[in-house]
Short mmCIF file of C-alpha atoms in Angstrom, two decimals:
data_model
loop_
_atom_site.label_atom_id
_atom_site.label_comp_id
_atom_site.label_asym_id
_atom_site.label_seq_id
_atom_site.Cartn_x
_atom_site.Cartn_y
_atom_site.Cartn_z
CA CYS F 1243 -22.87 -7.04 -10.03
CA GLN F 1244 -22.72 -10.55 -8.68
CA GLY F 1245 -19.91 -13.04 -8.89
CA ASN F 1246 -16.24 -12.16 -8.69
CA PRO F 1247 -15.51 -8.54 -7.78
CA GLN F 1248 -13.72 -6.61 -10.50
CA PRO F 1249 -10.21 -5.32 -9.69
CA GLN F 1250 -10.13 -1.68 -8.65
CA LYS F 1251 -8.95 0.23 -11.71
CA ARG F 1252 -8.29 3.86 -12.54
CA LEU F 1253 -9.16 5.51 -15.83
CA THR F 1254 -5.47 5.20 -16.68
CA GLY F 1255 -2.89 2.81 -15.32
CA LYS F 1256 -2.96 -0.64 -13.80
CA ALA F 1257 -5.38 -2.21 -11.36
CA ILE F 1258 -4.36 -1.72 -7.72
CA GLU F 1259 -4.10 -5.51 -7.26
CA ASP F 1260 -1.56 -5.73 -10.10
CA VAL F 1261 0.48 -2.80 -8.77
CA LEU F 1262 0.53 -4.34 -5.28
CA GLN F 1263 1.60 -7.74 -6.63
CA GLU F 1264 4.39 -6.21 -8.75
CA ASN F 1265 5.76 -4.05 -5.91
CA THR F 1266 5.44 -6.39 -2.93
CA PRO F 1267 8.82 -8.12 -3.47
CA HIS F 1268 10.65 -4.76 -3.45
CA LEU F 1269 8.69 -3.39 -0.47
CA MET F 1270 9.49 -6.53 1.54
CA THR F 1271 13.24 -5.93 1.09
CA ILE F 1272 12.97 -2.67 3.05
CA GLN F 1273 14.02 -3.25 6.65
CA GLY F 1274 11.12 -2.58 9.02
CA VAL F 1275 8.36 -3.38 6.51
CA VAL F 1276 5.94 -6.04 7.77
CA GLY F 1277 3.82 -6.22 4.61
CA PRO F 1278 1.71 -4.29 2.13
CA ALA F 1279 -2.05 -4.51 1.60
CA ILE F 1280 -4.91 -2.82 -0.20
CA GLY F 1281 -6.77 -0.41 2.03
CA GLU F 1282 -8.70 2.82 1.95
CA CYS F 1283 -7.33 6.37 2.17
CA ASN F 1284 -9.83 9.23 2.35
CA GLY F 1285 -12.55 7.04 0.84
CA ASN F 1286 -10.41 5.83 -2.07
CA PRO F 1287 -8.54 2.56 -2.58
CA CYS F 1288 -4.85 2.82 -1.72
CA ILE F 1289 -1.85 0.69 -0.85
CA LYS F 1290 -1.03 0.51 2.84
CA VAL F 1291 2.46 -0.52 3.94
CA LEU F 1292 2.54 -1.95 7.46
CA VAL F 1293 5.79 -1.20 9.29
CA GLU F 1294 7.22 -2.01 12.71
CA LYS F 1295 7.79 1.69 13.43
CA LYS F 1296 7.29 4.71 11.17
CA THR F 1297 10.67 6.43 10.88
CA PRO F 1298 12.04 9.22 8.67
CA ILE F 1299 14.27 6.65 6.93
CA LEU F 1300 11.28 4.43 6.07
CA GLN F 1301 9.33 7.46 4.87
CA GLN F 1302 12.20 8.16 2.44
CA GLN F 1303 12.45 4.55 1.27
CA ILE F 1304 8.73 3.89 0.75
CA PRO F 1305 7.25 5.87 -2.16
CA SER F 1306 4.15 8.00 -1.59
CA MET F 1307 2.71 6.69 -4.88
CA LEU F 1308 2.99 3.39 -6.76
CA GLU F 1309 1.90 3.90 -10.35
CA THR F 1310 -1.25 6.02 -9.87
CA TRP F 1311 -2.10 4.67 -6.40
CA GLN F 1312 -1.52 6.50 -3.12
CA VAL F 1313 0.65 4.74 -0.55
CA GLU F 1314 0.15 5.16 3.19
CA ILE F 1315 2.62 3.96 5.82
CA VAL F 1316 0.93 2.44 8.88
CA GLU F 1317 2.62 1.38 12.11
CA LYS F 1318 1.72 -2.04 13.48
CA GLU F 1319 0.27 -0.44 16.62
CA GLN F 1320 -2.05 1.77 14.53
CA ALA F 1321 -3.15 -1.21 12.44
CA LYS F 1322 -4.59 -2.95 15.51
CA SER F 1323 -7.39 -0.38 15.58
CA PHE F 1324 -8.64 -1.32 12.08
#
């Protein structure tokens, strides 16, 4: 296909772009979160949440799934290698 890329979509549920947009305001209220983005987890699209430091408290506050999309927490230091 040429032109605008189509949003990544599952067979059921919302496009990952829509889920990210809807959840960004809440994620940004969590202390230690730098920002969310769309990334890749094990070859599949996922939502990555960039944090200052990955702590047990943040792991409890940030969900492992948003809608049908996997969420991965990434420390700022790890993100530099991408």
